[in-house]
Short mmCIF file of C-alpha atoms in Angstrom, two decimals:
data_model
loop_
_atom_site.label_atom_id
_atom_site.label_comp_id
_atom_site.label_asym_id
_atom_site.label_seq_id
_atom_site.Cartn_x
_atom_site.Cartn_y
_atom_site.Cartn_z
CA MET A 1 -36.57 26.13 -20.15
CA ALA A 2 -36.09 28.51 -23.59
CA LEU A 3 -35.41 30.94 -21.54
CA ALA A 4 -32.99 29.49 -19.66
CA GLY A 5 -31.45 28.12 -23.48
CA GLU A 6 -31.70 31.68 -24.67
CA LEU A 7 -29.13 33.22 -21.20
CA TRP A 8 -26.82 29.72 -21.65
CA ALA A 9 -26.35 30.48 -25.48
CA GLU A 10 -25.61 34.47 -24.82
CA LEU A 11 -22.93 33.22 -22.50
CA PRO A 12 -19.44 34.43 -23.24
CA ALA A 13 -17.65 30.80 -24.13
CA GLU A 14 -15.50 30.76 -21.68
CA ARG A 15 -17.89 30.84 -19.45
CA ARG A 16 -20.13 28.42 -20.51
CA ILE A 17 -17.49 26.20 -20.34
CA PHE A 18 -16.11 27.21 -17.02
CA CYS A 19 -19.81 26.76 -15.25
CA SER A 20 -20.33 23.13 -17.51
CA VAL A 21 -16.70 21.69 -15.52
CA LEU A 22 -18.48 23.03 -12.39
CA LEU A 23 -22.21 21.86 -13.06
CA PHE A 24 -20.10 18.23 -13.81
CA SER A 25 -18.20 18.22 -10.84
CA TRP A 26 -20.89 18.63 -8.65
CA ALA A 27 -23.40 16.06 -10.40
CA VAL A 28 -20.34 13.15 -9.98
CA TYR A 29 -20.35 14.64 -6.32
CA LEU A 30 -23.77 14.15 -6.45
CA TRP A 31 -24.32 10.44 -7.98
CA GLU A 32 -21.35 9.55 -5.71
CA ALA A 33 -22.50 10.85 -2.35
CA PHE A 34 -26.05 8.73 -3.42
CA LEU A 35 -24.66 5.81 -3.83
CA ALA A 36 -22.59 6.41 -0.53
CA HIS A 37 -26.01 7.06 1.18
CA ARG A 38 -27.26 3.93 0.04
CA GLN A 39 -24.30 1.19 1.16
CA ARG A 40 -24.72 3.60 4.72
CA ARG A 41 -28.66 1.97 4.86
CA VAL A 42 -27.44 -1.42 4.14
CA TYR A 43 -24.56 -0.89 6.56
CA ARG A 44 -27.05 0.24 9.24
CA THR A 45 -29.82 -1.94 8.57
CA THR A 46 -28.15 -5.15 7.81
CA THR A 47 -27.20 -5.79 11.63
CA HIS A 48 -27.87 -9.74 11.76
CA VAL A 49 -25.97 -12.23 9.78
CA PRO A 50 -28.09 -13.09 6.52
CA GLN A 51 -28.95 -17.24 6.05
CA GLU A 52 -26.59 -17.51 3.48
CA LEU A 53 -23.42 -16.68 5.34
CA GLY A 54 -24.51 -18.12 8.18
CA GLN A 55 -21.41 -21.00 7.58
CA ILE A 56 -19.38 -17.55 6.33
CA MET A 57 -19.01 -15.20 9.03
CA ASP A 58 -19.69 -15.63 13.17
CA SER A 59 -21.93 -12.55 14.43
CA GLU A 60 -19.35 -11.03 16.28
CA THR A 61 -17.28 -10.57 13.08
CA PHE A 62 -19.88 -9.33 11.04
CA GLU A 63 -20.86 -6.70 13.83
CA LYS A 64 -17.15 -5.61 14.08
CA SER A 65 -17.18 -4.83 10.04
CA ARG A 66 -20.37 -3.33 9.76
CA LEU A 67 -19.19 -0.67 12.09
CA TYR A 68 -16.01 -0.60 10.29
CA GLN A 69 -17.26 0.15 7.15
CA LEU A 70 -19.74 2.56 8.36
CA ASP A 71 -17.22 4.41 10.07
CA LYS A 72 -15.65 4.48 7.15
CA SER A 73 -18.55 5.56 5.00
CA THR A 74 -19.59 8.07 6.91
CA PHE A 75 -15.92 9.75 6.99
CA SER A 76 -15.71 9.34 3.11
CA PHE A 77 -19.05 11.06 3.20
CA TRP A 78 -17.13 14.42 5.27
CA SER A 79 -14.11 13.94 3.20
CA GLY A 80 -15.49 14.14 0.27
CA LEU A 81 -17.80 17.34 0.76
CA TYR A 82 -14.78 18.90 1.75
CA SER A 83 -12.56 18.09 -1.29
CA GLU A 84 -15.78 19.01 -3.54
CA VAL A 85 -16.06 22.58 -1.41
CA GLU A 86 -12.47 22.90 -1.79
CA GLY A 87 -11.91 22.39 -5.13
CA THR A 88 -14.78 24.79 -6.41
CA MET A 89 -13.77 27.15 -3.99
CA ILE A 90 -10.38 27.13 -5.79
CA LEU A 91 -12.22 27.58 -8.80
CA LEU A 92 -14.18 30.50 -7.79
CA CYS A 93 -11.71 32.61 -6.23
CA GLY A 94 -9.23 32.46 -9.04
CA GLY A 95 -6.99 29.97 -7.11
CA ILE A 96 -5.17 28.37 -10.03
CA PRO A 97 -4.14 31.77 -11.77
CA PHE A 98 -3.21 33.19 -8.07
CA LEU A 99 -1.19 30.29 -7.77
CA TRP A 100 0.92 30.52 -10.78
CA LYS A 101 1.02 34.56 -10.72
CA LEU A 102 2.81 33.69 -6.77
CA SER A 103 5.22 30.63 -8.60
CA GLY A 104 6.25 33.82 -10.85
CA GLN A 105 6.99 35.68 -8.07
CA ILE A 106 9.41 33.22 -6.61
CA SER A 107 11.18 31.72 -9.77
CA GLY A 108 11.75 35.35 -10.73
CA ARG A 109 13.53 36.17 -7.29
CA ALA A 110 15.05 33.48 -7.89
CA GLY A 111 16.54 35.17 -11.20
CA PHE A 112 14.01 33.47 -13.75
CA GLY A 113 12.02 35.64 -15.58
CA PRO A 114 8.29 34.59 -17.66
CA GLU A 115 10.99 32.66 -20.32
CA TYR A 116 11.74 30.34 -18.38
CA GLU A 117 8.12 28.69 -18.27
CA ILE A 118 9.10 25.11 -17.23
CA VAL A 119 10.88 26.49 -13.89
CA GLN A 120 7.78 28.57 -13.20
CA SER A 121 5.56 25.41 -14.06
CA LEU A 122 7.78 23.78 -11.53
CA VAL A 123 7.39 25.92 -8.38
CA PHE A 124 3.63 25.71 -8.97
CA LEU A 125 3.41 22.20 -8.92
CA LEU A 126 5.24 22.09 -5.52
CA LEU A 127 3.42 24.75 -4.34
CA ALA A 128 0.51 22.94 -5.43
CA THR A 129 1.16 19.68 -3.92
CA LEU A 130 2.06 21.33 -0.81
CA PHE A 131 -1.35 23.06 -0.43
CA SER A 132 -2.42 19.50 -0.67
CA ALA A 133 -0.33 17.37 1.22
CA VAL A 134 -1.51 20.06 3.72
CA THR A 135 -5.06 20.23 3.90
CA GLY A 136 -5.44 16.16 3.59
CA LEU A 137 -2.91 15.88 6.63
CA PRO A 138 -6.03 16.41 9.12
CA TRP A 139 -7.90 14.03 7.31
CA SER A 140 -5.13 11.33 6.85
CA LEU A 141 -4.66 11.79 10.64
CA TYR A 142 -7.94 11.49 11.86
CA ASN A 143 -8.21 8.21 9.41
CA THR A 144 -5.07 6.65 10.49
CA PHE A 145 -5.61 7.70 14.23
CA VAL A 146 -8.83 7.67 14.69
CA ILE A 147 -11.22 5.12 12.23
CA GLU A 148 -7.75 2.82 11.74
CA GLU A 149 -7.21 3.18 15.46
CA LYS A 150 -10.67 1.62 16.62
CA HIS A 151 -10.83 -1.09 15.36
CA GLY A 152 -7.45 -2.61 15.36
CA PHE A 153 -5.76 -1.71 12.02
CA ASN A 154 -3.50 1.38 12.83
CA GLN A 155 0.18 -0.11 13.98
CA GLN A 156 1.80 3.22 13.46
CA THR A 157 2.83 5.94 16.31
CA LEU A 158 2.47 9.51 15.57
CA GLY A 159 5.94 9.96 15.14
CA PHE A 160 6.76 7.44 12.30
CA PHE A 161 3.25 8.97 10.90
CA PHE A 162 5.03 12.32 10.20
CA LYS A 163 8.39 10.87 9.23
CA ASP A 164 6.47 8.59 6.71
CA ALA A 165 4.83 11.51 5.15
CA ILE A 166 7.27 13.99 4.82
CA LYS A 167 9.46 10.74 2.89
CA LYS A 168 6.83 10.47 0.85
CA PHE A 169 6.38 13.99 -0.15
CA VAL A 170 10.27 13.86 -0.94
CA VAL A 171 10.18 11.23 -3.26
CA THR A 172 7.29 11.98 -4.87
CA GLN A 173 9.25 15.70 -5.60
CA CYS A 174 11.99 13.68 -6.64
CA ILE A 175 9.65 11.90 -9.51
CA LEU A 176 6.92 14.14 -9.87
CA LEU A 177 9.65 17.12 -10.29
CA PRO A 178 12.33 15.74 -13.01
CA VAL A 179 9.36 13.93 -15.04
CA THR A 180 7.22 16.72 -15.57
CA SER A 181 10.13 18.85 -16.62
CA LEU A 182 11.04 16.88 -19.72
CA LEU A 183 7.54 16.04 -20.04
CA LEU A 184 7.09 19.85 -20.70
CA TYR A 185 10.18 20.37 -23.13
CA ILE A 186 8.78 17.46 -25.11
CA ILE A 187 5.78 19.49 -25.52
CA LYS A 188 8.15 22.47 -26.46
CA ILE A 189 9.79 21.15 -28.90
CA GLY A 190 8.09 18.75 -29.99
CA GLY A 191 6.35 20.00 -33.34
CA ASP A 192 3.28 19.14 -35.02
CA TYR A 193 3.79 15.33 -33.77
CA PHE A 194 4.40 16.46 -30.25
CA PHE A 195 1.82 14.15 -28.71
CA ILE A 196 3.17 11.02 -29.96
CA TYR A 197 6.66 11.48 -28.36
CA ALA A 198 4.59 12.90 -25.40
CA TRP A 199 2.86 9.30 -25.06
CA LEU A 200 6.11 7.66 -25.63
CA PHE A 201 8.28 9.85 -23.06
CA THR A 202 5.03 9.40 -20.37
CA LEU A 203 5.36 5.08 -21.88
CA VAL A 204 8.98 4.55 -21.08
CA VAL A 205 8.32 6.21 -17.81
CA SER A 206 5.75 4.55 -16.52
CA LEU A 207 7.42 0.56 -17.39
CA VAL A 208 10.68 2.09 -15.73
CA LEU A 209 8.77 2.98 -12.58
CA VAL A 210 7.01 0.32 -12.26
CA THR A 211 10.21 -1.88 -12.89
CA ILE A 212 11.96 0.05 -10.26
CA TYR A 213 9.10 0.20 -7.35
CA ALA A 214 9.50 -2.63 -5.40
CA ASP A 215 13.39 -2.91 -5.50
CA TYR A 216 14.66 1.44 -4.77
CA ILE A 217 11.16 2.92 -4.15
CA ALA A 218 9.22 1.10 -1.92
CA PRO A 219 12.00 -0.32 0.17
CA LEU A 220 12.35 3.13 1.67
CA PHE A 221 8.94 3.33 3.40
CA ASP A 222 9.26 -0.79 4.59
CA LYS A 223 11.42 -3.75 5.12
CA PHE A 224 11.86 -6.04 2.41
CA ILE A 225 13.23 -9.24 3.06
CA PRO A 226 13.70 -12.88 1.06
CA LEU A 227 11.11 -15.40 2.35
CA PRO A 228 12.99 -17.50 3.54
CA GLU A 229 14.25 -21.22 2.53
CA GLY A 230 11.21 -24.18 3.49
CA GLU A 231 8.66 -25.76 2.41
CA LEU A 232 6.24 -22.88 1.68
CA LYS A 233 8.99 -21.13 -0.73
CA GLN A 234 9.22 -24.45 -2.23
CA GLN A 235 5.84 -25.10 -3.08
CA ILE A 236 5.81 -21.13 -4.60
CA GLU A 237 8.24 -22.08 -6.81
CA THR A 238 6.76 -25.52 -8.01
CA MET A 239 3.67 -24.06 -8.72
CA ALA A 240 5.63 -20.97 -10.36
CA LYS A 241 7.50 -23.42 -12.51
CA SER A 242 4.09 -25.45 -13.69
CA ILE A 243 2.38 -22.49 -15.32
CA ASP A 244 6.38 -21.35 -16.66
CA PHE A 245 6.05 -17.74 -14.48
CA PRO A 246 9.76 -16.95 -14.80
CA LEU A 247 10.03 -16.10 -10.89
CA THR A 248 13.62 -14.91 -9.64
CA LYS A 249 12.47 -13.94 -6.25
CA VAL A 250 10.28 -13.65 -3.00
CA TYR A 251 9.69 -11.13 -0.96
CA VAL A 252 7.87 -10.43 2.53
CA VAL A 253 7.78 -7.23 3.19
CA GLU A 254 6.99 -6.08 7.02
CA GLY A 255 3.64 -4.43 6.15
CA SER A 256 2.56 -5.09 9.41
CA LYS A 257 4.73 -2.27 11.38
CA ARG A 258 1.90 0.67 9.56
CA SER A 259 -1.08 -1.45 9.47
CA SER A 260 -2.46 -4.75 10.13
CA HIS A 261 -4.39 -5.32 6.39
CA SER A 262 -2.99 -8.07 4.10
CA ASN A 263 -1.66 -8.09 0.54
CA ALA A 264 0.04 -9.78 -2.07
CA TYR A 265 1.41 -8.82 -5.80
CA PHE A 266 4.06 -9.36 -8.02
CA TYR A 267 6.23 -7.33 -10.46
CA GLY A 268 8.70 -7.44 -13.17
CA PHE A 269 8.86 -7.29 -16.85
CA PHE A 270 9.97 -10.48 -19.37
CA LYS A 271 12.05 -13.28 -17.62
CA ASN A 272 12.44 -11.46 -14.30
CA LYS A 273 9.39 -11.33 -12.24
CA ARG A 274 9.46 -10.90 -8.42
CA ILE A 275 6.62 -12.04 -5.86
CA VAL A 276 5.78 -9.80 -3.16
CA LEU A 277 3.69 -11.12 0.10
CA PHE A 278 2.57 -9.05 3.02
CA ASP A 279 3.93 -10.72 6.42
CA THR A 280 0.45 -10.34 7.11
CA LEU A 281 -0.84 -12.71 4.99
CA LEU A 282 1.02 -15.10 6.41
CA GLU A 283 0.05 -17.09 9.48
CA ASP A 284 3.57 -17.87 10.22
CA TYR A 285 5.14 -14.93 9.52
CA SER A 286 3.14 -12.10 11.00
CA ALA A 287 4.59 -10.06 13.59
CA LEU A 288 0.45 -9.44 14.77
CA ASN A 289 0.77 -13.13 15.71
CA LYS A 290 3.76 -13.37 17.58
CA GLU A 291 3.71 -11.87 21.78
CA PRO A 292 6.89 -10.14 21.83
CA ALA A 293 10.26 -11.08 23.75
CA GLU A 294 10.71 -10.14 27.16
CA GLY A 295 12.39 -6.67 27.12
CA GLU A 296 12.30 -6.45 23.44
CA ASP A 297 12.30 -2.70 21.51
CA GLY A 298 13.72 -1.14 19.36
CA GLU A 299 10.93 -1.43 15.42
CA ASN A 300 8.40 -1.22 18.72
CA GLU A 301 9.32 2.60 19.64
CA GLU A 302 7.91 3.15 16.41
CA THR A 303 5.01 0.64 15.65
CA LYS A 304 2.52 -0.89 18.55
CA SER A 305 2.53 -4.28 18.22
CA LYS A 306 -1.08 -4.98 18.84
CA THR A 307 -0.87 -8.93 19.59
CA LYS A 308 -4.32 -8.22 21.37
CA ASN A 309 -5.85 -8.12 17.97
CA LYS A 310 -4.56 -11.10 16.56
CA LYS A 311 -5.19 -11.58 12.71
CA GLN A 312 -5.23 -15.08 11.59
CA GLY A 313 -3.61 -14.68 8.28
CA CYS A 314 -3.32 -17.66 5.46
CA LYS A 315 -2.12 -21.52 5.87
CA ASN A 316 0.66 -22.42 3.55
CA GLU A 317 -1.92 -24.10 0.87
CA GLU A 318 -4.11 -20.63 1.33
CA VAL A 319 -1.61 -18.70 0.47
CA LEU A 320 -0.65 -20.93 -2.42
CA ALA A 321 -4.54 -20.43 -3.82
CA VAL A 322 -4.30 -16.37 -3.53
CA LEU A 323 -1.17 -16.83 -5.07
CA GLY A 324 -2.54 -18.86 -7.85
CA HIS A 325 -5.40 -16.46 -8.15
CA GLU A 326 -2.27 -13.54 -8.61
CA LEU A 327 -0.61 -15.53 -10.92
CA GLY A 328 -3.71 -16.26 -13.02
CA HIS A 329 -4.07 -12.59 -14.02
CA TRP A 330 0.04 -12.95 -15.71
CA LYS A 331 -1.43 -16.45 -17.39
CA LEU A 332 -4.45 -15.16 -19.00
CA GLY A 333 -2.95 -12.06 -20.18
CA HIS A 334 -4.94 -9.08 -17.91
CA THR A 335 -1.53 -7.98 -17.19
CA VAL A 336 -0.89 -6.92 -20.35
CA LYS A 337 -3.79 -6.17 -21.64
CA ASN A 338 -4.43 -3.70 -19.18
CA ILE A 339 -1.02 -1.92 -19.86
CA ILE A 340 -2.71 -1.61 -23.52
CA ILE A 341 -6.06 -0.18 -22.46
CA SER A 342 -3.51 2.62 -19.84
CA GLN A 343 -1.66 3.34 -23.66
CA MET A 344 -4.05 3.43 -25.83
CA ASN A 345 -6.16 5.74 -23.24
CA SER A 346 -3.03 7.58 -23.06
CA PHE A 347 -2.23 8.11 -26.71
CA LEU A 348 -6.16 9.51 -27.17
CA CYS A 349 -6.20 12.34 -24.27
CA PHE A 350 -2.19 13.17 -25.93
CA PHE A 351 -3.62 13.64 -28.93
CA LEU A 352 -6.97 15.58 -28.27
CA PHE A 353 -4.93 17.58 -25.97
CA ALA A 354 -2.79 18.11 -28.84
CA VAL A 355 -6.31 19.69 -31.02
CA LEU A 356 -7.75 21.62 -28.11
CA ILE A 357 -4.57 22.89 -26.36
CA GLY A 358 -4.69 25.88 -28.74
CA GLN A 359 -8.17 26.75 -27.34
CA LYS A 360 -7.53 30.22 -25.77
CA GLU A 361 -11.13 30.13 -24.47
CA LEU A 362 -9.97 27.01 -22.33
CA PHE A 363 -7.40 29.25 -20.95
CA ALA A 364 -9.42 32.32 -20.12
CA ALA A 365 -12.04 30.24 -18.60
CA PHE A 366 -10.13 29.39 -15.65
CA GLY A 367 -8.53 33.11 -15.00
CA PHE A 368 -5.33 32.75 -17.76
CA HIS A 369 -6.51 35.43 -20.76
CA ASP A 370 -3.05 36.87 -21.51
CA THR A 371 -1.17 33.59 -20.79
CA GLN A 372 -1.29 29.85 -21.90
CA PRO A 373 1.19 28.11 -20.04
CA THR A 374 1.43 24.29 -20.89
CA LEU A 375 1.18 22.77 -17.43
CA ILE A 376 -1.81 24.33 -16.71
CA GLY A 377 -2.93 23.60 -20.32
CA LEU A 378 -2.48 19.89 -19.20
CA MET A 379 -4.17 20.50 -16.03
CA ILE A 380 -7.37 21.76 -17.53
CA ILE A 381 -7.87 19.42 -20.27
CA PHE A 382 -6.78 16.26 -18.40
CA GLN A 383 -8.25 17.35 -15.09
CA PHE A 384 -11.70 19.12 -15.84
CA ILE A 385 -12.33 18.73 -19.99
CA PHE A 386 -12.09 15.44 -19.92
CA SER A 387 -13.86 14.36 -16.28
CA PRO A 388 -16.72 13.14 -18.33
CA TYR A 389 -14.91 10.90 -20.23
CA ASN A 390 -12.74 9.37 -17.33
CA GLU A 391 -15.69 9.00 -15.59
CA VAL A 392 -17.42 6.65 -18.24
CA LEU A 393 -13.73 5.15 -18.77
CA SER A 394 -13.55 4.29 -15.06
CA PHE A 395 -16.84 2.40 -14.85
CA CYS A 396 -16.06 0.47 -17.91
CA LEU A 397 -12.71 -0.66 -16.38
CA THR A 398 -14.26 -1.48 -12.84
CA VAL A 399 -16.84 -3.76 -15.06
CA LEU A 400 -13.67 -5.68 -16.60
CA SER A 401 -11.48 -5.98 -13.66
CA ARG A 402 -14.57 -8.35 -11.62
CA ARG A 403 -14.48 -9.79 -15.09
CA PHE A 404 -11.29 -10.39 -14.78
CA GLU A 405 -11.36 -11.35 -11.36
CA PHE A 406 -13.11 -14.33 -11.98
CA GLN A 407 -11.46 -15.76 -14.80
CA ALA A 408 -8.22 -15.82 -11.73
CA ASP A 409 -10.57 -17.41 -9.71
CA ALA A 410 -11.22 -20.09 -12.22
CA PHE A 411 -7.68 -20.29 -12.94
CA ALA A 412 -6.79 -21.13 -9.46
CA LYS A 413 -9.72 -23.40 -9.53
CA GLU A 414 -7.62 -25.46 -12.63
CA LEU A 415 -4.81 -25.88 -10.68
CA GLY A 416 -7.28 -27.54 -8.25
CA LYS A 417 -7.13 -24.67 -5.52
CA ALA A 418 -10.71 -23.99 -5.19
CA LYS A 419 -11.10 -25.50 -1.96
CA ASP A 420 -8.28 -23.40 -0.11
CA LEU A 421 -9.01 -19.84 -2.58
CA TYR A 422 -12.42 -20.41 -1.11
CA SER A 423 -11.10 -20.68 2.20
CA ALA A 424 -8.62 -17.91 2.09
CA LEU A 425 -10.98 -15.43 0.99
CA ILE A 426 -13.23 -16.29 4.03
CA LYS A 427 -10.52 -15.35 6.22
CA LEU A 428 -8.65 -12.24 4.58
CA ASN A 429 -12.40 -10.63 4.17
CA LYS A 430 -12.38 -11.44 7.90
CA ASP A 431 -9.02 -10.42 9.07
CA ASN A 432 -9.60 -7.24 6.57
CA LEU A 433 -13.51 -6.25 8.10
CA GLY A 434 -14.81 -6.45 4.42
CA PHE A 435 -18.91 -6.03 5.04
CA PRO A 436 -20.07 -8.96 2.90
CA VAL A 437 -23.86 -7.24 2.01
CA SER A 438 -23.70 -4.34 -0.34
CA ASP A 439 -25.99 -2.06 -2.25
CA TRP A 440 -26.15 -3.65 -5.71
CA ILE A 441 -25.93 0.08 -7.93
CA PHE A 442 -22.83 1.38 -5.22
CA SER A 443 -21.40 -2.30 -5.87
CA MET A 444 -22.21 -1.80 -10.07
CA TRP A 445 -20.08 1.44 -9.85
CA HIS A 446 -17.34 0.76 -7.24
CA TYR A 447 -15.74 -2.88 -6.86
CA SER A 448 -13.26 -3.47 -8.85
CA HIS A 449 -13.67 -7.32 -7.31
CA PRO A 450 -16.79 -9.29 -7.19
CA PRO A 451 -18.67 -9.22 -3.84
CA LEU A 452 -17.71 -11.97 -1.67
CA LEU A 453 -20.34 -14.17 -1.99
CA GLU A 454 -20.42 -14.11 -5.36
CA ARG A 455 -16.92 -15.27 -5.83
CA LEU A 456 -17.53 -17.81 -3.29
CA GLN A 457 -20.63 -19.39 -5.14
CA ALA A 458 -18.19 -19.74 -8.07
CA LEU A 459 -15.70 -21.56 -6.45
CA LYS A 460 -18.52 -23.63 -4.34
CA ASP A 461 -19.60 -24.43 -7.64
CA ALA A 462 -15.89 -25.49 -8.44
CA LYS A 463 -15.52 -27.76 -5.49
CA GLN A 464 -19.19 -29.94 -5.74
CA GLU A 465 -17.98 -30.20 -9.44
#
């Protein structure tokens, strides 16, 4: 042990940094693999509905959810192993400096010399994201057309999938490249206090993206329609008014054309809030609950209507209960608290980045001996050096998220929605084939939402009160 310590101390600083990053990466992977193994054991051994779930879940749904989650867990194991091996090989083989050099050659042929670092950085970013998209494509195809298809969730055709993937890549580049170029420029000209300006810039960008996402970005991929006038819309507006939620619009998004999973969310700032409901959440609106009209085509050329796997969805009262939970996050200040935590973390990271960016050993550790590009510095420090801190922060945020979920459930209870939320959670768990039994360590580390049984017990107590 002492000899190993002496050998470690004799290594150059850059080698110690590199080895530490690699060892920590594998330590995290092995920890995650250990947790996943424990959860897979639960999937394999829990083959009968536990007694406490007898009134909640029938044996057929229980078995379907068990097999679905087992397939997902096995897929996650192999994709995670590939990702870890790929990342290790990129580091060991000098993939990052190689890609930087290639980016310089490409930008040089376009007439931009080494002094145009931002241009070279954008080429690097484009190539890196393209590489990631290509290597991740087989895994995405398998997940969508094997696992999700097998368990009745996939609604996409191959053509729709590729068109969607290309569109996502293009839209991502249209946002990522200009934002990155401006961030690098701010860091370059910001002087000693550049970290303050960089943080303010990312704050503004994040607020703008949150504001415009559902109005301008999401409609590029899914069709948003206003919720038709009727009882449900009137009840939503009444509930929003009762808690002073400044609701301006309610949309239904056609999520059923790509997946039968369901969701709901709200967005917007100040007095301009909107609610978005997935059609798969609504029993009366989901295309999966409707038989296609005779001779009907059009959308069916790009999406597959699988009426044999009808999703139950939620009744109006249950939809209101789900929204009562979501609006609870707003009323209790969870959204603002999460934004504050996120921005405090962002400011701290930029400050530490300003402290560390001058350390040449960090660049040398990853093969950059003669140059210290700002984009590479951001990648090294935020992705590698901060990784232990990021793991701890992620766990703390997971614990906080579970606390917020219980509070939002309690808020829905105060609105008189405990009974309807109870039944809605059971239906949503059934529709999404969620498995209600989990390993306690896996659950503690990963679940941002409390396990179903814990939420139902809290709501059951509320109903009995």
